[in-house]
Amino acid sequence: VAENNMECNSVVDGNVEEVPSKKVIKFNPPLYKQRYQFVKNLVEQHQPKKVADLGCGDVCLLAILKYQKCVEELVGVDINEGKLKWNGSRLSPCVGDHLDPRELDLAITLYHGSVLEKDCRLLGFDLAACIELIEHFDSEDLGKFPEVVFGYMSPTMIVISTPNSEFNSLFPCVVFRDSDHKFEWNRMQFQTWALDVASRYNYSVEFTGVGEPPTGAEDVGYCTQIGVFRKKAEAAELAILEHHGEHVYEVVYTTSYPSLQQINYRRRVVVYLVYREVSRLRQKYQASLRQHELEPEFVACGNRTGKFTSDLPVPVLTEDDKAMEMAPQPFCIEDKFYVPLQRIIAYPRLGHLCGNVEKLREFLGDVIELNCDGSAVKVDLNDCSDF
């Protein structure tokens, strides 16, 4: 409660006691956002493809991580089925995700179940986040946790956050920050536990935290202490995934996102980009005609051709600019404007999406008109209604 910038009471064995008012410490950003940002930074740094949020609650962390371009699979597990059902829709693709698809596929699944149970669908993950989770376990469940998460799931990286009890002296709360907490460790207790777990399951661990203490109280450490566990190289090489194991979790919600790996979305984006580029080049050509910056050449009776010219200073060219300079130029024959496919494919993003002219031609299909030999996009010079 104090983390949300509110005053609180003492909680002892479920009984609420009034305590003398203390100055409430305010975190900016709020502490929960700092924890999520920490995980987000880890994802950006290490680029995991498969991420699990164990004890995902209201799915706030998953809603942040779904925007990370490297992530291809997100999984949330929580014991509270109602929360998962209520918040699952927050993870659904929106209109913008269809208009501007991701580069990579993304599948999101929410499971109802306990993180203390073994489900083979949680094997093979790159990162597992356990944010403010372990303090909700009693001693028996805390004993099971490492065996399941470190021993069975065995992700490449695990991040665990938990309250630092040394910071509690700065809060109005005398005992625990939440009535459901079974314990809150000081730094020595957490680090002793974490080092033991890391040693048993062949991980390394580094300690840090979020929520800096106020000036003059630096000795209490961070408000939230964090351990970042990394599987040692030899352990990663020996890991054997048993995907044929039991499914004990219940699927509460699942969705997938549009991506450029899906041929229909890739074609849609390619067609849009070609429309945009051809329109831009045609407008530039028309402007040059109006400003008399075109050098006309008559190659045949009744056939007018032209090329772009400019008196502007020549800028320093990048490699992409040089590729564009070498590509065939747009041209005009009578009232038709042509943009060679070789020039279109020279645009970096279109080159990335299509790979070669043959694939570009296939994507354009019957949607955009090409010239007789299929080497250029063909549009009316003056009639913009075709685009």
Short mmCIF file of C-alpha atoms in Angstrom, two decimals:
data_model
loop_
_atom_site.label_atom_id
_atom_site.label_comp_id
_atom_site.label_asym_id
_atom_site.label_seq_id
_atom_site.Cartn_x
_atom_site.Cartn_y
_atom_site.Cartn_z
CA VAL A 1 0.00 0.00 0.00
CA ALA A 2 2.82 2.36 0.83
CA GLU A 3 4.26 1.65 -2.61
CA ASN A 4 1.14 3.21 -4.13
CA ASN A 5 1.80 6.42 -2.23
CA MET A 6 -0.92 5.85 0.40
CA GLU A 7 -0.76 5.69 4.17
CA CYS A 8 -1.34 2.23 5.67
CA ASN A 9 -1.93 0.39 8.92
CA SER A 10 -0.02 -2.36 10.70
CA VAL A 11 -1.10 -5.87 9.76
CA VAL A 12 -0.37 -8.55 12.38
CA ASP A 13 -1.92 -12.00 11.92
CA GLY A 14 -4.73 -10.46 9.90
CA ASN A 15 -5.61 -7.85 12.53
CA VAL A 16 -5.42 -4.21 11.55
CA GLU A 17 -3.91 -1.85 14.11
CA GLU A 18 -3.74 1.91 13.97
CA VAL A 19 -0.19 3.24 13.96
CA PRO A 20 1.16 6.76 14.37
CA SER A 21 1.21 8.67 11.11
CA LYS A 22 4.54 8.87 9.30
CA LYS A 23 5.57 10.80 6.26
CA VAL A 24 4.57 8.72 3.26
CA ILE A 25 7.38 7.99 0.79
CA LYS A 26 6.34 8.66 -2.77
CA PHE A 27 8.07 6.93 -5.65
CA ASN A 28 8.20 8.53 -9.08
CA PRO A 29 7.46 6.56 -11.18
CA PRO A 30 5.37 4.41 -8.80
CA LEU A 31 7.27 1.38 -7.55
CA TYR A 32 5.25 -1.18 -9.52
CA LYS A 33 6.07 0.69 -12.73
CA GLN A 34 9.76 0.67 -11.82
CA ARG A 35 9.61 -3.11 -11.44
CA TYR A 36 7.95 -3.53 -14.82
CA GLN A 37 10.44 -1.16 -16.42
CA PHE A 38 13.28 -3.24 -15.01
CA VAL A 39 11.93 -6.36 -16.75
CA LYS A 40 11.29 -4.39 -19.93
CA ASN A 41 14.91 -3.22 -19.90
CA LEU A 42 16.09 -6.82 -19.50
CA VAL A 43 14.03 -7.85 -22.52
CA GLU A 44 15.42 -5.00 -24.61
CA GLN A 45 18.96 -5.90 -23.57
CA HIS A 46 18.82 -9.69 -24.01
CA GLN A 47 16.19 -10.02 -26.77
CA PRO A 48 14.39 -13.17 -25.52
CA LYS A 49 11.86 -14.79 -27.86
CA LYS A 50 9.82 -16.62 -25.21
CA VAL A 51 8.88 -14.87 -21.96
CA ALA A 52 6.76 -16.16 -19.07
CA ASP A 53 5.27 -14.05 -16.27
CA LEU A 54 4.73 -16.34 -13.29
CA GLY A 55 2.07 -14.89 -11.03
CA CYS A 56 0.97 -12.46 -13.75
CA GLY A 57 -2.08 -11.11 -11.85
CA ASP A 58 -3.70 -8.30 -13.83
CA VAL A 59 -1.35 -8.92 -16.84
CA CYS A 60 0.14 -5.39 -16.67
CA LEU A 61 3.65 -6.67 -17.35
CA LEU A 62 2.50 -8.77 -20.31
CA ALA A 63 0.65 -5.75 -21.72
CA ILE A 64 3.98 -3.89 -21.71
CA LEU A 65 6.07 -6.73 -23.13
CA LYS A 66 3.75 -7.41 -26.07
CA TYR A 67 5.22 -4.32 -27.77
CA GLN A 68 8.75 -5.73 -27.68
CA LYS A 69 9.68 -6.63 -31.26
CA CYS A 70 11.90 -9.58 -30.27
CA VAL A 71 9.19 -11.44 -28.34
CA GLU A 72 7.36 -14.21 -30.20
CA GLU A 73 5.62 -15.95 -27.29
CA LEU A 74 4.22 -14.51 -24.06
CA VAL A 75 2.75 -16.68 -21.33
CA GLY A 76 1.13 -15.68 -18.07
CA VAL A 77 0.37 -18.05 -15.19
CA ASP A 78 -1.73 -17.17 -12.16
CA ILE A 79 -3.78 -18.93 -9.50
CA ASN A 80 -6.54 -16.31 -9.72
CA GLU A 81 -8.73 -17.39 -12.65
CA GLY A 82 -11.08 -14.43 -12.29
CA LYS A 83 -8.29 -11.91 -12.77
CA LEU A 84 -7.10 -13.67 -15.91
CA LYS A 85 -10.57 -13.77 -17.45
CA TRP A 86 -11.26 -10.16 -16.57
CA ASN A 87 -7.96 -8.79 -17.90
CA GLY A 88 -7.27 -11.07 -20.87
CA SER A 89 -8.86 -8.69 -23.35
CA ARG A 90 -6.13 -6.13 -22.55
CA LEU A 91 -3.77 -8.34 -24.54
CA SER A 92 -5.90 -8.49 -27.69
CA PRO A 93 -4.61 -6.99 -30.95
CA CYS A 94 -6.03 -3.54 -31.71
CA VAL A 95 -6.81 -1.91 -35.05
CA GLY A 96 -3.30 -0.47 -35.27
CA ASP A 97 -1.80 -3.95 -34.99
CA HIS A 98 -3.67 -4.92 -38.18
CA LEU A 99 -2.78 -1.72 -40.03
CA ASP A 100 0.90 -1.91 -39.07
CA PRO A 101 1.70 -5.59 -38.39
CA ARG A 102 4.66 -6.71 -36.32
CA GLU A 103 7.74 -8.11 -38.00
CA LEU A 104 7.55 -11.42 -36.08
CA ASP A 105 4.65 -13.62 -35.02
CA LEU A 106 3.39 -13.18 -31.45
CA ALA A 107 1.25 -15.66 -29.51
CA ILE A 108 -0.06 -14.83 -26.02
CA THR A 109 -1.54 -17.41 -23.64
CA LEU A 110 -2.88 -17.06 -20.10
CA TYR A 111 -2.94 -20.19 -17.94
CA HIS A 112 -4.91 -20.75 -14.76
CA GLY A 113 -2.79 -22.78 -12.37
CA SER A 114 -0.11 -22.74 -9.71
CA VAL A 115 3.49 -21.97 -10.56
CA LEU A 116 4.32 -24.82 -8.17
CA GLU A 117 2.91 -27.34 -10.67
CA LYS A 118 4.89 -28.74 -13.60
CA ASP A 119 3.42 -28.14 -17.05
CA CYS A 120 5.55 -28.99 -20.08
CA ARG A 121 4.18 -25.99 -21.98
CA LEU A 122 6.41 -23.82 -19.76
CA LEU A 123 9.61 -25.54 -20.93
CA GLY A 124 12.13 -23.88 -23.22
CA PHE A 125 11.59 -20.25 -22.22
CA ASP A 126 14.27 -17.60 -22.48
CA LEU A 127 13.04 -15.50 -19.55
CA ALA A 128 10.74 -16.09 -16.58
CA ALA A 129 9.65 -13.14 -14.44
CA CYS A 130 8.54 -13.68 -10.84
CA ILE A 131 7.60 -10.18 -9.73
CA GLU A 132 6.54 -9.88 -6.07
CA LEU A 133 5.64 -13.57 -6.00
CA ILE A 134 7.74 -15.59 -3.57
CA GLU A 135 6.68 -13.65 -0.46
CA HIS A 136 3.15 -15.07 -0.94
CA PHE A 137 4.43 -18.65 -0.39
CA ASP A 138 4.43 -20.43 2.94
CA SER A 139 7.57 -22.36 3.86
CA GLU A 140 6.38 -25.59 2.21
CA ASP A 141 5.52 -23.89 -1.11
CA LEU A 142 8.73 -21.86 -1.02
CA GLY A 143 10.59 -25.16 -0.80
CA LYS A 144 8.83 -26.45 -3.95
CA PHE A 145 9.35 -23.27 -5.97
CA PRO A 146 13.03 -23.74 -6.96
CA GLU A 147 12.49 -27.36 -7.98
CA VAL A 148 9.71 -26.39 -10.39
CA VAL A 149 10.99 -23.08 -11.78
CA PHE A 150 14.76 -23.61 -11.72
CA GLY A 151 14.89 -27.39 -11.98
CA TYR A 152 11.97 -28.25 -14.27
CA MET A 153 11.11 -25.12 -16.28
CA SER A 154 14.79 -24.15 -16.33
CA PRO A 155 14.54 -20.94 -18.40
CA THR A 156 17.69 -19.25 -19.63
CA MET A 157 17.10 -16.27 -17.34
CA ILE A 158 14.93 -15.74 -14.25
CA VAL A 159 14.22 -12.42 -12.56
CA ILE A 160 12.80 -12.46 -9.04
CA SER A 161 11.72 -9.39 -7.10
CA THR A 162 10.59 -9.29 -3.47
CA PRO A 163 10.19 -6.62 -0.77
CA ASN A 164 13.29 -5.57 1.18
CA SER A 165 12.18 -5.63 4.82
CA GLU A 166 14.98 -3.23 5.82
CA PHE A 167 13.11 -0.50 3.94
CA ASN A 168 9.94 -1.08 5.99
CA SER A 169 11.18 1.08 8.83
CA LEU A 170 10.58 4.08 6.57
CA PHE A 171 6.90 3.16 6.08
CA PRO A 172 3.93 3.56 8.43
CA CYS A 173 3.62 -0.24 8.26
CA VAL A 174 5.25 -2.01 11.19
CA VAL A 175 5.17 -5.60 9.92
CA PHE A 176 4.34 -6.55 6.31
CA ARG A 177 3.39 -4.43 3.29
CA ASP A 178 0.53 -6.75 2.34
CA SER A 179 -1.73 -8.91 4.48
CA ASP A 180 -1.12 -11.91 2.18
CA HIS A 181 2.67 -11.83 2.57
CA LYS A 182 3.95 -14.86 4.48
CA PHE A 183 7.38 -13.29 4.97
CA GLU A 184 9.50 -10.34 3.95
CA TRP A 185 13.27 -10.80 3.80
CA ASN A 186 16.11 -8.44 4.46
CA ARG A 187 18.92 -8.32 1.90
CA MET A 188 21.06 -10.94 3.62
CA GLN A 189 18.17 -13.41 3.83
CA PHE A 190 17.21 -13.00 0.18
CA GLN A 191 20.77 -13.21 -1.07
CA THR A 192 21.51 -16.31 1.05
CA TRP A 193 18.43 -18.05 -0.38
CA ALA A 194 19.15 -16.94 -3.94
CA LEU A 195 22.80 -17.99 -3.87
CA ASP A 196 21.86 -21.41 -2.53
CA VAL A 197 19.21 -21.92 -5.24
CA ALA A 198 21.59 -20.71 -7.95
CA SER A 199 24.27 -23.12 -6.78
CA ARG A 200 21.90 -26.10 -6.68
CA TYR A 201 20.53 -25.53 -10.18
CA ASN A 202 23.67 -24.28 -11.94
CA TYR A 203 22.72 -20.62 -12.30
CA SER A 204 24.64 -17.45 -11.58
CA VAL A 205 22.87 -14.56 -9.83
CA GLU A 206 23.33 -10.81 -9.58
CA PHE A 207 21.55 -8.55 -7.10
CA THR A 208 20.07 -5.11 -7.63
CA GLY A 209 16.76 -3.38 -6.98
CA VAL A 210 14.36 -0.51 -7.63
CA GLY A 211 12.89 2.16 -5.39
CA GLU A 212 15.80 4.19 -4.08
CA PRO A 213 15.69 5.25 -0.43
CA PRO A 214 15.41 8.93 0.54
CA THR A 215 18.47 11.00 1.32
CA GLY A 216 19.92 10.07 4.68
CA ALA A 217 18.50 6.52 4.65
CA GLU A 218 20.72 4.97 1.99
CA ASP A 219 21.80 2.18 4.35
CA VAL A 220 18.42 0.42 4.06
CA GLY A 221 18.93 -0.33 0.35
CA TYR A 222 16.33 -0.49 -2.39
CA CYS A 223 12.66 -0.80 -1.49
CA THR A 224 12.33 -3.78 -3.86
CA GLN A 225 15.26 -6.18 -4.05
CA ILE A 226 15.85 -8.09 -7.28
CA GLY A 227 17.85 -11.15 -8.23
CA VAL A 228 18.69 -11.80 -11.89
CA PHE A 229 19.57 -15.47 -12.45
CA ARG A 230 21.33 -16.68 -15.59
CA LYS A 231 21.73 -20.32 -16.52
CA LYS A 232 25.39 -21.24 -16.86
CA ALA A 233 26.54 -22.20 -20.36
CA GLU A 234 27.26 -25.84 -19.55
CA ALA A 235 23.83 -26.24 -17.97
CA ALA A 236 22.14 -24.73 -21.02
CA GLU A 237 23.93 -27.19 -23.31
CA LEU A 238 22.84 -30.18 -21.22
CA ALA A 239 19.19 -29.10 -20.89
CA ILE A 240 16.76 -31.63 -22.39
CA LEU A 241 13.22 -30.46 -23.08
CA GLU A 242 10.47 -32.98 -22.42
CA HIS A 243 7.58 -31.43 -24.34
CA HIS A 244 5.61 -34.67 -24.14
CA GLY A 245 4.92 -34.10 -20.43
CA GLU A 246 1.64 -33.39 -18.72
CA HIS A 247 -0.62 -30.37 -19.29
CA VAL A 248 -1.92 -29.35 -15.87
CA TYR A 249 -2.73 -25.69 -16.52
CA GLU A 250 -6.08 -24.57 -17.91
CA VAL A 251 -6.02 -22.17 -20.86
CA VAL A 252 -8.06 -19.11 -19.93
CA TYR A 253 -7.17 -16.82 -22.82
CA THR A 254 -5.15 -17.03 -26.02
CA THR A 255 -4.56 -14.73 -28.97
CA SER A 256 -2.14 -14.22 -31.83
CA TYR A 257 -0.99 -11.03 -33.54
CA PRO A 258 -0.85 -10.12 -37.23
CA SER A 259 2.71 -10.18 -38.50
CA LEU A 260 4.73 -9.81 -41.66
CA GLN A 261 5.50 -13.52 -41.43
CA GLN A 262 1.89 -14.10 -42.51
CA ILE A 263 1.71 -13.82 -46.30
CA ASN A 264 -1.60 -11.92 -46.45
CA TYR A 265 -0.35 -9.18 -44.13
CA ARG A 266 3.01 -8.99 -45.87
CA ARG A 267 1.29 -8.57 -49.25
CA ARG A 268 -0.98 -5.86 -47.84
CA VAL A 269 1.99 -3.88 -46.49
CA VAL A 270 3.95 -4.28 -49.73
CA VAL A 271 1.04 -3.03 -51.84
CA TYR A 272 0.54 -0.05 -49.52
CA LEU A 273 4.23 0.89 -49.63
CA VAL A 274 4.31 0.62 -53.43
CA TYR A 275 1.20 2.82 -53.72
CA ARG A 276 2.81 5.39 -51.45
CA GLU A 277 6.17 5.40 -53.23
CA VAL A 278 4.70 5.60 -56.73
CA SER A 279 2.40 8.44 -55.65
CA ARG A 280 5.33 10.33 -54.14
CA LEU A 281 7.43 9.93 -57.28
CA ARG A 282 4.55 10.97 -59.52
CA GLN A 283 3.93 14.11 -57.43
CA LYS A 284 7.63 14.95 -57.62
CA TYR A 285 7.55 14.48 -61.40
CA GLN A 286 4.46 16.68 -61.78
CA ALA A 287 6.05 19.39 -59.63
CA SER A 288 9.18 19.33 -61.78
CA LEU A 289 7.06 19.83 -64.88
CA ARG A 290 5.29 22.80 -63.34
CA GLN A 291 8.56 24.39 -62.27
CA HIS A 292 10.23 23.84 -65.63
CA GLU A 293 12.95 21.74 -64.02
CA LEU A 294 12.43 18.94 -66.52
CA GLU A 295 14.75 18.47 -69.48
CA PRO A 296 12.49 17.07 -72.23
CA GLU A 297 13.73 14.67 -74.83
CA PHE A 298 11.68 13.48 -77.80
CA VAL A 299 12.57 9.91 -78.58
CA ALA A 300 9.74 9.33 -81.01
CA CYS A 301 6.99 11.28 -82.62
CA GLY A 302 4.27 11.88 -80.07
CA ASN A 303 6.23 10.14 -77.26
CA ARG A 304 7.52 12.54 -74.62
CA THR A 305 10.09 11.28 -72.13
CA GLY A 306 11.83 13.04 -69.31
CA LYS A 307 14.14 12.59 -66.38
CA PHE A 308 14.46 14.22 -62.98
CA THR A 309 16.88 17.12 -62.56
CA SER A 310 17.68 19.34 -59.61
CA ASP A 311 19.90 22.34 -58.88
CA LEU A 312 20.06 21.54 -55.14
CA PRO A 313 23.46 20.81 -53.53
CA VAL A 314 24.38 17.12 -53.64
CA PRO A 315 24.13 15.64 -50.11
CA VAL A 316 26.46 13.01 -48.64
CA LEU A 317 25.01 9.68 -49.74
CA THR A 318 24.44 6.66 -47.50
CA GLU A 319 24.71 3.11 -48.84
CA ASP A 320 20.92 3.08 -49.30
CA ASP A 321 21.11 6.40 -51.16
CA LYS A 322 23.79 5.00 -53.45
CA ALA A 323 21.62 1.98 -54.20
CA MET A 324 18.75 4.31 -55.11
CA GLU A 325 21.03 6.39 -57.35
CA MET A 326 22.03 3.27 -59.24
CA ALA A 327 18.44 2.04 -59.62
CA PRO A 328 16.51 2.74 -62.86
CA GLN A 329 14.73 6.12 -62.84
CA PRO A 330 10.99 6.64 -63.25
CA PHE A 331 9.96 7.79 -66.72
CA CYS A 332 6.98 9.08 -68.65
CA ILE A 333 5.61 8.04 -72.05
CA GLU A 334 2.78 10.27 -73.26
CA ASP A 335 0.33 10.45 -70.34
CA LYS A 336 1.57 7.31 -68.56
CA PHE A 337 4.02 7.34 -65.68
CA TYR A 338 6.24 4.31 -65.03
CA VAL A 339 8.26 3.28 -62.01
CA PRO A 340 10.61 0.32 -62.63
CA LEU A 341 10.29 -2.53 -60.16
CA GLN A 342 14.07 -2.50 -59.84
CA ARG A 343 13.78 1.00 -58.39
CA ILE A 344 10.94 0.02 -56.05
CA ILE A 345 12.86 -2.97 -54.70
CA ALA A 346 15.82 -0.65 -54.02
CA TYR A 347 13.87 0.98 -51.18
CA PRO A 348 15.26 -0.72 -48.04
CA ARG A 349 11.97 -1.76 -46.46
CA LEU A 350 10.50 -3.10 -49.70
CA GLY A 351 13.76 -4.89 -50.40
CA HIS A 352 13.54 -6.47 -46.94
CA LEU A 353 9.91 -7.50 -47.38
CA CYS A 354 10.22 -8.90 -50.90
CA GLY A 355 13.82 -9.95 -51.33
CA ASN A 356 13.75 -9.84 -55.14
CA VAL A 357 11.81 -8.41 -58.08
CA GLU A 358 10.06 -11.70 -58.81
CA LYS A 359 8.57 -11.78 -55.31
CA LEU A 360 7.58 -8.11 -55.57
CA ARG A 361 5.82 -8.81 -58.86
CA GLU A 362 4.01 -11.74 -57.23
CA PHE A 363 2.85 -9.59 -54.31
CA LEU A 364 1.51 -6.87 -56.61
CA GLY A 365 -0.43 -9.47 -58.62
CA ASP A 366 -3.61 -8.05 -60.08
CA VAL A 367 -3.79 -5.22 -57.52
CA ILE A 368 -1.43 -2.77 -59.23
CA GLU A 369 -1.14 -2.43 -63.01
CA LEU A 370 2.24 -3.22 -64.58
CA ASN A 371 3.52 -2.52 -68.09
CA CYS A 372 3.50 -5.14 -70.82
CA ASP A 373 6.67 -6.98 -69.76
CA GLY A 374 5.93 -6.64 -66.04
CA SER A 375 9.06 -4.60 -65.33
CA ALA A 376 7.43 -1.37 -64.09
CA VAL A 377 4.36 -0.05 -62.31
CA LYS A 378 2.17 1.87 -64.75
CA VAL A 379 -0.16 4.74 -63.72
CA ASP A 380 -1.79 7.75 -65.34
CA LEU A 381 0.40 10.82 -65.04
CA ASN A 382 -2.40 13.30 -64.34
CA ASP A 383 -5.24 11.17 -63.00
CA CYS A 384 -4.65 10.45 -59.31
CA SER A 385 -7.92 8.55 -58.84
CA ASP A 386 -6.17 5.28 -59.62
CA PHE A 387 -4.31 5.46 -56.30
#
